[in-house]
Amino acid sequence: MNNPNKGLTPTKPPLWNDPTVRAVVFQVITLLAVIAFGWYLFENTRHNLESRGIASGFGFLDSTAGFGIVQSLIPYGASDTYGYVFWVGLLNTLLVTVLGIALATAIGFTLGIARLSKNWLISRLAMIYVETFRNIPLLLQIFFWYFAVLRNMPAPRDSMSLGDSVFLNIRGLYVPRPIFGEHFSWVVVALGVAIVAALLVRRWAQRRQEATGQPFHTLWAMLGLIVGLPLIVYFLSGQPLSWEVPHLAGFNFRGGWVVIPELAALLTALSIYTAAFIAETVRAGILAVSHGQTEAAGALGLRPGLTLRLIIIPQAMRVIIPPLTSQYLNLAKNSTLAAAIGYPDLVSTFAGTVLNQTGQAIETIAITMSVYLALSLAISTLMNWYNKRMALVER
Amino acid sequence: MSQSTHVPHPDLPPPSASTGVIGWLRANLFSSPLNSALTLLGLYLIWLLLPPALNWLLFKADWSGSDRSACHGEGACWVFIKVRLDQFLYGFFPAEERWRIQLSWLLAVVGAAPLFMKRNPLRMPSALFMLFAYPLIAYGLYTGPLFGLPLVETSQWGGLMLTLTIAVVGIAGSLPGGILLALGRRSKMPIIRSVCVVIIEFWRGVPLITVLFMSSVMLPLFLPEGMNFDKLLRALIGVVLFESAYIAEVVRGGLQAIPKGQYEAADALGLNYPKAMGLIILPQALKLVIPGIVNTMIALFKDTSLVIIIGLYDLLNSIQAAAVDPNWLGFATEGYVFAALMYWVFCFSMSRYSQALERRLHTGHKR
């Protein structure tokens, strides 16, 4: 029981070297600096607003907008309010984002797989595509499609047409519009029922295979259900769907759906540009699955198609999904470039026209930024959670 | 009894169908019916796109002349680019002062050259020159008064010169900012960490356009009355803040990839925080994230084109302006192709350089 250290009190580090004390001091200083900076900005802004006679507040949202918007998914007129303009802009942004994501994913996955093809020519072509389009600024591509291509389209009288139902001219792309009859809801219901039934069939088939080992090819059964059932209902209910084909009336086309050139240019550029990045993501994801996995699958006797579907893709998706989500987010943020060619998205209508008309810079920019911020935060929270679940735990 | 030794026949040559050009074709282009079909499809695509593109770009293009009458309209009219080249490169920089820009570019190339070569005694001086002296010299050359030259307002800057200026300042400014933010985000002090998280997530969450809008519309409101920033400087502040957040996330990735043992080893050696980070962690972490940093740089270089939104006269905007010149209407495509080529050359060489650098710095610690 003879402690050699007895009588020696441990020397305490001096106060300024104590990590806990230092941490507290640093943090207090940071906090004070942040508060002081915020206060400084706030005071300046208040003073500036006062001296310029700008009333702050969100009252302007209720006043009449008084300007037209070239494309709106919800009925909109010049007599609607600024608050309503916000929703019109937001919906237009969402429209181009959703369409862009769908197109970019389709092109991107195709290219990513083509880039890994054993066919030399195909993989080189995919490489040229990727290296070309991802190294040219998106804004330049949008300008190219808008000013150099779509602005040089023929006048409505000489439109290019596809089977006399789709027309392309300087005013935009005209496609037939579906008109739903009164019984069309039954077809939708039938489709829903068919999808549920198909899922049940698949579950039953899986259970049976696990229990007895007997496979049941669900593909045809499911296809028959999902395509056949709605089709039968469609004919039984008297074909409640007709198409309104656009036709030339005077100097312009009437009827049908029109994709305005701004939307077409933005969508083309966004999906071509983002597809190049998605292709690289997909390629990296597939390459990240080690070759041993393919060999193991071969040793188990799986055919190449099954190897791809059951072994490679599930593992590759784990690598692909996080960067893919951030590409989607980039696409959503890049859709703000619409402002440069006048597509009426959130930024160009709300942070552009509304800001210019009302002068409420802080409010409009703050609202616009918080929309994008909310979107990004939601997605990045999701991704962080996903990352944490997937990350390899060390010690 | 004589013993005869067995002499094997010489090897037969491999079947002619598996060697040479034919073998290569069979293995790479026509290995299966599907592949053959794909190859034919690819060839058809090339045949569809390449000849018209080459005709337009080169064979039927008009190269010589000095005005619109030199263009016959069958191919591209490169005369347009030739006539406007000075504007695309230097914007409205006064013609007699353009030697200053050319000198700054020459200095950059000469000054940075040793950095791009294999080990040589000039590397360190060159790095110091580019880091500390060059920014000052370039600033002096571009604005003027510092060296007793006539003043050139930033509103006269433009073209490629402005694009490069924004990109370089953005990169140089956002690297230190990003590293600090990343270290802050990994800090154990909750307040510092949350401040950094908020800054990073805020700037990453908003599109660059709204940041530029904000810096041009809202920054004047934030500053005390009478204090007025130049339009370019406001854009630069916006770009640097925006890119710092992106660099921070890239660097954080690198910091996370460094094994815990390295942090513990640094502590065990008794290094304090700045030394542990500066000598042990950051050199390894930054090396890991070079591709990510260069990708961010490439993104930034492309994003500089967005300053068109707040009316700065960069490369793309100078093309836009030239394309609506009544004397040269209808040549926008040539302008876009030229701009695309310029951006492409810079971005592509950056990405190739980063790949080379990655290979060179690869010290076998990759997991």
mmCIF file of C-alpha atoms in Angstrom, chain B residues 34-336:
data_model
loop_
_atom_site.group_PDB
_atom_site.id
_atom_site.type_symbol
_atom_site.label_atom_id
_atom_site.label_comp_id
_atom_site.label_asym_id
_atom_site.label_seq_id
_atom_site.Cartn_x
_atom_site.Cartn_y
_atom_site.Cartn_z
ATOM 1 C CA LEU B 34 -26.899 -7.406 -79.857
ATOM 2 C CA ASN B 35 -23.440 -5.857 -79.937
ATOM 3 C CA SER B 36 -23.386 -5.913 -83.717
ATOM 4 C CA ALA B 37 -26.726 -4.160 -83.808
ATOM 5 C CA LEU B 38 -25.487 -1.559 -81.334
ATOM 6 C CA THR B 39 -22.332 -1.000 -83.367
ATOM 7 C CA LEU B 40 -24.350 -0.468 -86.518
ATOM 8 C CA LEU B 41 -26.635 1.921 -84.650
ATOM 9 C CA GLY B 42 -23.597 3.826 -83.405
ATOM 10 C CA LEU B 43 -22.104 4.019 -86.876
ATOM 11 C CA TYR B 44 -25.423 5.251 -88.234
ATOM 12 C CA LEU B 45 -25.522 7.962 -85.563
ATOM 13 C CA ILE B 46 -21.995 9.057 -86.429
ATOM 14 C CA TRP B 47 -22.808 9.113 -90.114
ATOM 15 C CA LEU B 48 -25.906 11.171 -89.338
ATOM 16 C CA LEU B 49 -24.181 13.742 -87.143
ATOM 17 C CA LEU B 50 -20.525 13.980 -88.030
ATOM 18 C CA PRO B 51 -20.422 14.950 -91.733
ATOM 19 C CA PRO B 52 -22.926 17.819 -91.427
ATOM 20 C CA ALA B 53 -21.207 19.027 -88.252
ATOM 21 C CA LEU B 54 -17.747 18.951 -89.874
ATOM 22 C CA ASN B 55 -19.068 20.615 -93.004
ATOM 23 C CA TRP B 56 -20.613 23.382 -90.966
ATOM 24 C CA LEU B 57 -17.665 23.803 -88.630
ATOM 25 C CA LEU B 58 -14.768 23.507 -91.064
ATOM 26 C CA PHE B 59 -15.213 22.702 -94.724
ATOM 27 C CA LYS B 60 -18.016 25.075 -95.679
ATOM 28 C CA ALA B 61 -17.214 27.692 -93.056
ATOM 29 C CA ASP B 62 -16.081 31.204 -93.946
ATOM 30 C CA TRP B 63 -12.749 32.085 -92.430
ATOM 31 C CA SER B 64 -11.482 35.217 -94.130
ATOM 32 C CA GLY B 65 -12.961 38.661 -94.429
ATOM 33 C CA SER B 66 -13.753 41.474 -92.074
ATOM 34 C CA ASP B 67 -17.476 42.028 -92.291
ATOM 35 C CA ARG B 68 -20.775 40.321 -92.816
ATOM 36 C CA SER B 69 -20.524 40.177 -96.593
ATOM 37 C CA ALA B 70 -17.756 37.590 -96.248
ATOM 38 C CA CYS B 71 -20.244 35.028 -94.949
ATOM 39 C CA HIS B 72 -22.147 32.962 -97.466
ATOM 40 C CA GLY B 73 -24.383 31.216 -95.017
ATOM 41 C CA GLU B 74 -23.632 27.612 -95.937
ATOM 42 C CA GLY B 75 -21.314 26.953 -93.039
ATOM 43 C CA ALA B 76 -20.263 28.702 -89.903
ATOM 44 C CA CYS B 77 -19.150 32.312 -90.154
ATOM 45 C CA TRP B 78 -15.949 32.463 -88.132
ATOM 46 C CA VAL B 79 -15.382 36.011 -89.376
ATOM 47 C CA PHE B 80 -17.868 37.050 -86.705
ATOM 48 C CA ILE B 81 -15.643 35.578 -84.001
ATOM 49 C CA LYS B 82 -12.517 37.036 -85.591
ATOM 50 C CA VAL B 83 -13.949 40.546 -85.682
ATOM 51 C CA ARG B 84 -15.266 40.357 -82.136
ATOM 52 C CA LEU B 85 -12.427 38.381 -80.585
ATOM 53 C CA ASP B 86 -10.981 41.304 -78.632
ATOM 54 C CA GLN B 87 -14.347 41.951 -77.055
ATOM 55 C CA PHE B 88 -14.790 38.283 -76.159
ATOM 56 C CA LEU B 89 -11.375 38.205 -74.515
ATOM 57 C CA TYR B 90 -11.166 41.590 -72.807
ATOM 58 C CA GLY B 91 -14.672 43.096 -72.769
ATOM 59 C CA PHE B 92 -14.584 46.889 -72.816
ATOM 60 C CA PHE B 93 -11.058 47.109 -71.461
ATOM 61 C CA PRO B 94 -9.533 50.089 -73.325
ATOM 62 C CA ALA B 95 -7.627 48.829 -76.369
ATOM 63 C CA GLU B 96 -4.407 50.642 -75.495
ATOM 64 C CA GLU B 97 -4.421 49.113 -71.992
ATOM 65 C CA ARG B 98 -4.939 45.500 -73.028
ATOM 66 C CA TRP B 99 -1.248 44.731 -72.741
ATOM 67 C CA ARG B 100 -1.850 44.789 -68.989
ATOM 68 C CA ILE B 101 -4.166 41.787 -69.179
ATOM 69 C CA GLN B 102 -1.860 39.966 -71.555
ATOM 70 C CA LEU B 103 1.055 40.657 -69.216
ATOM 71 C CA SER B 104 -0.915 39.321 -66.245
ATOM 72 C CA TRP B 105 -1.724 36.114 -68.135
ATOM 73 C CA LEU B 106 1.881 35.728 -69.224
ATOM 74 C CA LEU B 107 3.046 36.232 -65.637
ATOM 75 C CA ALA B 108 0.566 33.619 -64.451
ATOM 76 C CA VAL B 109 1.781 31.069 -66.987
ATOM 77 C CA VAL B 110 5.474 31.729 -66.336
ATOM 78 C CA GLY B 111 5.032 32.063 -62.578
ATOM 79 C CA ALA B 112 3.015 28.895 -62.148
ATOM 80 C CA ALA B 113 4.935 26.749 -64.649
ATOM 81 C CA PRO B 114 7.379 25.267 -62.077
ATOM 82 C CA LEU B 115 4.388 24.083 -60.026
ATOM 83 C CA PHE B 116 3.253 21.892 -62.869
ATOM 84 C CA MET B 117 6.638 20.280 -63.466
ATOM 85 C CA LYS B 118 8.323 17.464 -61.627
ATOM 86 C CA ARG B 119 10.353 18.306 -58.537
ATOM 87 C CA ASN B 120 12.587 21.289 -59.153
ATOM 88 C CA PRO B 121 14.191 23.974 -56.974
ATOM 89 C CA LEU B 122 11.844 26.651 -58.288
ATOM 90 C CA ARG B 123 8.676 25.062 -56.901
ATOM 91 C CA MET B 124 8.695 26.807 -53.547
ATOM 92 C CA PRO B 125 9.526 30.313 -54.843
ATOM 93 C CA SER B 126 6.953 29.879 -57.565
ATOM 94 C CA ALA B 127 4.262 28.855 -55.065
ATOM 95 C CA LEU B 128 5.087 31.829 -52.832
ATOM 96 C CA PHE B 129 5.028 34.150 -55.842
ATOM 97 C CA MET B 130 1.645 32.897 -57.037
ATOM 98 C CA LEU B 131 0.165 33.006 -53.537
ATOM 99 C CA PHE B 132 1.339 36.383 -52.328
ATOM 100 C CA ALA B 133 2.891 38.534 -55.050
ATOM 101 C CA TYR B 134 0.758 37.617 -58.021
ATOM 102 C CA PRO B 135 -2.647 38.670 -56.644
ATOM 103 C CA LEU B 136 -1.201 42.082 -55.832
ATOM 104 C CA ILE B 137 0.436 42.455 -59.249
ATOM 105 C CA ALA B 138 -2.707 41.353 -61.059
ATOM 106 C CA TYR B 139 -4.818 43.722 -58.991
ATOM 107 C CA GLY B 140 -2.415 46.547 -59.775
ATOM 108 C CA LEU B 141 -2.360 45.749 -63.480
ATOM 109 C CA TYR B 142 -6.127 45.421 -63.802
ATOM 110 C CA THR B 143 -7.140 48.513 -61.842
ATOM 111 C CA GLY B 144 -4.122 50.696 -62.597
ATOM 112 C CA PRO B 145 -3.409 53.364 -59.953
ATOM 113 C CA LEU B 146 -1.228 51.047 -57.846
ATOM 114 C CA PHE B 147 1.445 51.091 -60.575
ATOM 115 C CA GLY B 148 0.721 54.638 -61.703
ATOM 116 C CA LEU B 149 -1.228 53.422 -64.721
ATOM 117 C CA PRO B 150 -4.499 54.981 -65.839
ATOM 118 C CA LEU B 151 -7.525 53.741 -63.885
ATOM 119 C CA VAL B 152 -9.758 51.141 -65.543
ATOM 120 C CA GLU B 153 -13.178 50.868 -63.894
ATOM 121 C CA THR B 154 -14.400 47.343 -63.138
ATOM 122 C CA SER B 155 -17.446 48.099 -65.303
ATOM 123 C CA GLN B 156 -15.054 48.040 -68.268
ATOM 124 C CA TRP B 157 -13.757 44.580 -67.420
ATOM 125 C CA GLY B 158 -15.310 41.807 -69.408
ATOM 126 C CA GLY B 159 -15.071 38.783 -71.598
ATOM 127 C CA LEU B 160 -12.807 35.867 -70.790
ATOM 128 C CA MET B 161 -10.713 38.103 -68.565
ATOM 129 C CA LEU B 162 -13.662 38.731 -66.243
ATOM 130 C CA THR B 163 -14.643 35.057 -66.281
ATOM 131 C CA LEU B 164 -11.118 34.037 -65.283
ATOM 132 C CA THR B 165 -10.909 36.750 -62.637
ATOM 133 C CA ILE B 166 -14.150 35.678 -60.985
ATOM 134 C CA ALA B 167 -13.179 32.010 -61.154
ATOM 135 C CA VAL B 168 -9.680 32.507 -59.721
ATOM 136 C CA VAL B 169 -10.789 34.865 -56.948
ATOM 137 C CA GLY B 170 -13.678 32.534 -56.168
ATOM 138 C CA ILE B 171 -11.395 29.508 -55.915
ATOM 139 C CA ALA B 172 -8.661 31.280 -53.980
ATOM 140 C CA GLY B 173 -11.151 32.814 -51.577
ATOM 141 C CA SER B 174 -13.284 29.758 -51.009
ATOM 142 C CA LEU B 175 -10.482 27.269 -50.256
ATOM 143 C CA PRO B 176 -9.384 28.749 -46.897
ATOM 144 C CA GLY B 177 -12.984 29.576 -46.028
ATOM 145 C CA GLY B 178 -14.104 26.071 -46.868
ATOM 146 C CA ILE B 179 -11.327 24.425 -44.853
ATOM 147 C CA LEU B 180 -12.147 26.548 -41.809
ATOM 148 C CA LEU B 181 -15.835 25.748 -42.106
ATOM 149 C CA ALA B 182 -15.103 22.037 -42.464
ATOM 150 C CA LEU B 183 -12.871 22.046 -39.363
ATOM 151 C CA GLY B 184 -15.571 23.975 -37.528
ATOM 152 C CA ARG B 185 -18.175 21.431 -38.504
ATOM 153 C CA ARG B 186 -16.018 18.627 -37.114
ATOM 154 C CA SER B 187 -15.280 20.565 -33.924
ATOM 155 C CA LYS B 188 -16.318 19.159 -30.553
ATOM 156 C CA MET B 189 -17.568 22.557 -29.399
ATOM 157 C CA PRO B 190 -21.336 22.576 -29.911
ATOM 158 C CA ILE B 191 -21.779 26.294 -30.603
ATOM 159 C CA ILE B 192 -18.981 26.517 -33.151
ATOM 160 C CA ARG B 193 -20.215 23.353 -34.787
ATOM 161 C CA SER B 194 -23.779 24.577 -35.064
ATOM 162 C CA VAL B 195 -22.725 27.959 -36.441
ATOM 163 C CA CYS B 196 -20.711 26.186 -39.148
ATOM 164 C CA VAL B 197 -23.503 23.717 -39.891
ATOM 165 C CA VAL B 198 -25.979 26.557 -40.316
ATOM 166 C CA ILE B 199 -23.636 28.508 -42.617
ATOM 167 C CA ILE B 200 -22.823 25.455 -44.746
ATOM 168 C CA GLU B 201 -26.358 24.172 -45.059
ATOM 169 C CA PHE B 202 -27.715 27.643 -45.791
ATOM 170 C CA TRP B 203 -25.338 28.383 -48.659
ATOM 171 C CA ARG B 204 -25.578 24.893 -50.073
ATOM 172 C CA GLY B 205 -29.325 24.971 -49.945
ATOM 173 C CA VAL B 206 -29.926 28.047 -52.062
ATOM 174 C CA PRO B 207 -29.305 28.350 -55.805
ATOM 175 C CA LEU B 208 -26.422 30.564 -56.937
ATOM 176 C CA ILE B 209 -28.805 32.819 -58.849
ATOM 177 C CA THR B 210 -30.624 33.831 -55.691
ATOM 178 C CA VAL B 211 -27.255 34.382 -54.003
ATOM 179 C CA LEU B 212 -26.240 36.718 -56.820
ATOM 180 C CA PHE B 213 -29.634 38.430 -56.697
ATOM 181 C CA MET B 214 -29.167 38.808 -52.994
ATOM 182 C CA SER B 215 -25.675 40.205 -53.265
ATOM 183 C CA SER B 216 -26.785 42.728 -55.848
ATOM 184 C CA VAL B 217 -30.136 43.721 -54.329
ATOM 185 C CA MET B 218 -29.830 43.063 -50.611
ATOM 186 C CA LEU B 219 -26.172 43.704 -49.810
ATOM 187 C CA PRO B 220 -26.603 47.482 -50.230
ATOM 188 C CA LEU B 221 -29.394 47.275 -47.650
ATOM 189 C CA PHE B 222 -27.216 45.420 -45.147
ATOM 190 C CA LEU B 223 -24.334 47.875 -45.247
ATOM 191 C CA PRO B 224 -24.249 51.212 -43.478
ATOM 192 C CA GLU B 225 -25.400 54.125 -45.556
ATOM 193 C CA GLY B 226 -22.792 55.663 -47.815
ATOM 194 C CA MET B 227 -20.710 52.489 -47.936
ATOM 195 C CA ASN B 228 -21.080 51.277 -51.472
ATOM 196 C CA PHE B 229 -19.469 48.269 -53.047
ATOM 197 C CA ASP B 230 -18.572 47.832 -56.612
ATOM 198 C CA LYS B 231 -20.904 45.473 -58.533
ATOM 199 C CA LEU B 232 -18.092 43.038 -59.297
ATOM 200 C CA LEU B 233 -16.985 42.946 -55.672
ATOM 201 C CA ARG B 234 -20.534 42.184 -54.563
ATOM 202 C CA ALA B 235 -20.726 39.308 -57.032
ATOM 203 C CA LEU B 236 -17.348 38.048 -55.822
ATOM 204 C CA ILE B 237 -18.492 38.084 -52.192
ATOM 205 C CA GLY B 238 -21.559 36.079 -53.149
ATOM 206 C CA VAL B 239 -19.515 33.572 -55.166
ATOM 207 C CA VAL B 240 -16.904 33.102 -52.420
ATOM 208 C CA LEU B 241 -19.495 32.548 -49.686
ATOM 209 C CA PHE B 242 -21.386 30.137 -51.907
ATOM 210 C CA GLU B 243 -18.351 28.103 -52.953
ATOM 211 C CA SER B 244 -16.877 27.992 -49.430
ATOM 212 C CA ALA B 245 -19.841 25.932 -48.315
ATOM 213 C CA TYR B 246 -19.304 23.449 -51.148
ATOM 214 C CA ILE B 247 -15.557 23.203 -50.501
ATOM 215 C CA ALA B 248 -16.332 22.701 -46.808
ATOM 216 C CA GLU B 249 -18.431 19.643 -47.531
ATOM 217 C CA VAL B 250 -15.750 18.204 -49.805
ATOM 218 C CA VAL B 251 -13.053 18.746 -47.172
ATOM 219 C CA ARG B 252 -15.277 17.269 -44.476
ATOM 220 C CA GLY B 253 -15.448 14.112 -46.566
ATOM 221 C CA GLY B 254 -11.656 13.966 -46.463
ATOM 222 C CA LEU B 255 -11.498 14.621 -42.736
ATOM 223 C CA GLN B 256 -13.951 11.802 -42.094
ATOM 224 C CA ALA B 257 -11.912 9.415 -44.191
ATOM 225 C CA ILE B 258 -8.790 9.846 -42.029
ATOM 226 C CA PRO B 259 -8.651 6.961 -39.555
ATOM 227 C CA LYS B 260 -9.178 7.833 -35.905
ATOM 228 C CA GLY B 261 -5.689 6.525 -35.174
ATOM 229 C CA GLN B 262 -4.159 9.506 -36.938
ATOM 230 C CA TYR B 263 -5.993 11.936 -34.666
ATOM 231 C CA GLU B 264 -4.999 9.906 -31.638
ATOM 232 C CA ALA B 265 -1.392 9.681 -32.792
ATOM 233 C CA ALA B 266 -1.266 13.457 -33.187
ATOM 234 C CA ASP B 267 -2.638 13.841 -29.654
ATOM 235 C CA ALA B 268 -0.175 11.284 -28.336
ATOM 236 C CA LEU B 269 2.691 13.280 -29.806
ATOM 237 C CA GLY B 270 1.440 16.216 -27.777
ATOM 238 C CA LEU B 271 0.643 18.383 -30.783
ATOM 239 C CA ASN B 272 -1.812 21.147 -30.172
ATOM 240 C CA TYR B 273 -4.874 21.574 -32.386
ATOM 241 C CA PRO B 274 -3.412 23.838 -35.114
ATOM 242 C CA LYS B 275 -0.292 21.677 -35.372
ATOM 243 C CA ALA B 276 -2.213 18.397 -35.342
ATOM 244 C CA MET B 277 -4.463 19.660 -38.100
ATOM 245 C CA GLY B 278 -1.800 21.436 -40.137
ATOM 246 C CA LEU B 279 0.873 18.751 -39.943
ATOM 247 C CA ILE B 280 -1.007 15.472 -39.641
ATOM 248 C CA ILE B 281 -4.655 15.608 -40.619
ATOM 249 C CA LEU B 282 -5.076 18.237 -43.318
ATOM 250 C CA PRO B 283 -2.184 17.146 -45.579
ATOM 251 C CA GLN B 284 -3.693 13.661 -45.735
ATOM 252 C CA ALA B 285 -7.280 14.811 -45.918
ATOM 253 C CA LEU B 286 -6.693 17.404 -48.637
ATOM 254 C CA LYS B 287 -4.800 14.885 -50.703
ATOM 255 C CA LEU B 288 -7.774 12.543 -50.510
ATOM 256 C CA VAL B 289 -10.216 15.186 -51.687
ATOM 257 C CA ILE B 290 -8.264 16.698 -54.583
ATOM 258 C CA PRO B 291 -10.714 15.256 -57.122
ATOM 259 C CA GLY B 292 -13.606 16.692 -55.152
ATOM 260 C CA ILE B 293 -11.959 20.105 -54.884
ATOM 261 C CA VAL B 294 -11.193 20.198 -58.593
ATOM 262 C CA ASN B 295 -14.763 19.157 -59.348
ATOM 263 C CA THR B 296 -15.945 22.069 -57.238
ATOM 264 C CA MET B 297 -13.549 24.337 -59.113
ATOM 265 C CA ILE B 298 -14.891 23.148 -62.442
ATOM 266 C CA ALA B 299 -18.427 23.729 -61.217
ATOM 267 C CA LEU B 300 -17.414 27.203 -60.078
ATOM 268 C CA PHE B 301 -15.795 27.964 -63.421
ATOM 269 C CA LYS B 302 -18.993 27.024 -65.199
ATOM 270 C CA ASP B 303 -21.107 28.885 -62.664
ATOM 271 C CA THR B 304 -19.272 32.140 -63.327
ATOM 272 C CA SER B 305 -21.496 32.362 -66.409
ATOM 273 C CA LEU B 306 -24.412 33.140 -64.086
ATOM 274 C CA VAL B 307 -23.127 36.644 -63.396
ATOM 275 C CA ILE B 308 -24.928 37.543 -66.604
ATOM 276 C CA ILE B 309 -28.046 37.650 -64.399
ATOM 277 C CA ILE B 310 -26.791 40.680 -62.493
ATOM 278 C CA GLY B 311 -25.481 42.345 -65.631
ATOM 279 C CA LEU B 312 -21.748 41.639 -65.466
ATOM 280 C CA TYR B 313 -20.124 41.380 -68.860
ATOM 281 C CA ASP B 314 -18.391 37.995 -68.754
ATOM 282 C CA LEU B 315 -17.505 35.725 -71.682
ATOM 283 C CA LEU B 316 -21.049 34.434 -72.184
ATOM 284 C CA ASN B 317 -22.595 37.872 -71.830
ATOM 285 C CA SER B 318 -20.171 39.362 -74.360
ATOM 286 C CA ILE B 319 -21.304 36.658 -76.797
ATOM 287 C CA GLN B 320 -24.945 37.427 -76.039
ATOM 288 C CA ALA B 321 -24.337 41.121 -76.630
ATOM 289 C CA ALA B 322 -22.460 40.518 -79.887
ATOM 290 C CA ALA B 323 -25.202 38.199 -81.138
ATOM 291 C CA VAL B 324 -27.859 40.911 -80.924
ATOM 292 C CA ASP B 325 -25.682 43.456 -82.726
ATOM 293 C CA PRO B 326 -27.831 44.494 -85.735
ATOM 294 C CA ASN B 327 -24.806 44.170 -88.039
ATOM 295 C CA TRP B 328 -24.286 40.549 -87.076
ATOM 296 C CA LEU B 329 -27.765 39.184 -86.496
ATOM 297 C CA GLY B 330 -28.153 35.449 -86.954
ATOM 298 C CA PHE B 331 -24.679 34.334 -85.882
ATOM 299 C CA ALA B 332 -25.526 33.383 -82.324
ATOM 300 C CA THR B 333 -24.688 29.729 -82.973
ATOM 301 C CA GLU B 334 -21.093 30.555 -83.931
ATOM 302 C CA GLY B 335 -20.775 32.612 -80.774
ATOM 303 C CA TYR B 336 -22.126 29.820 -78.583
#
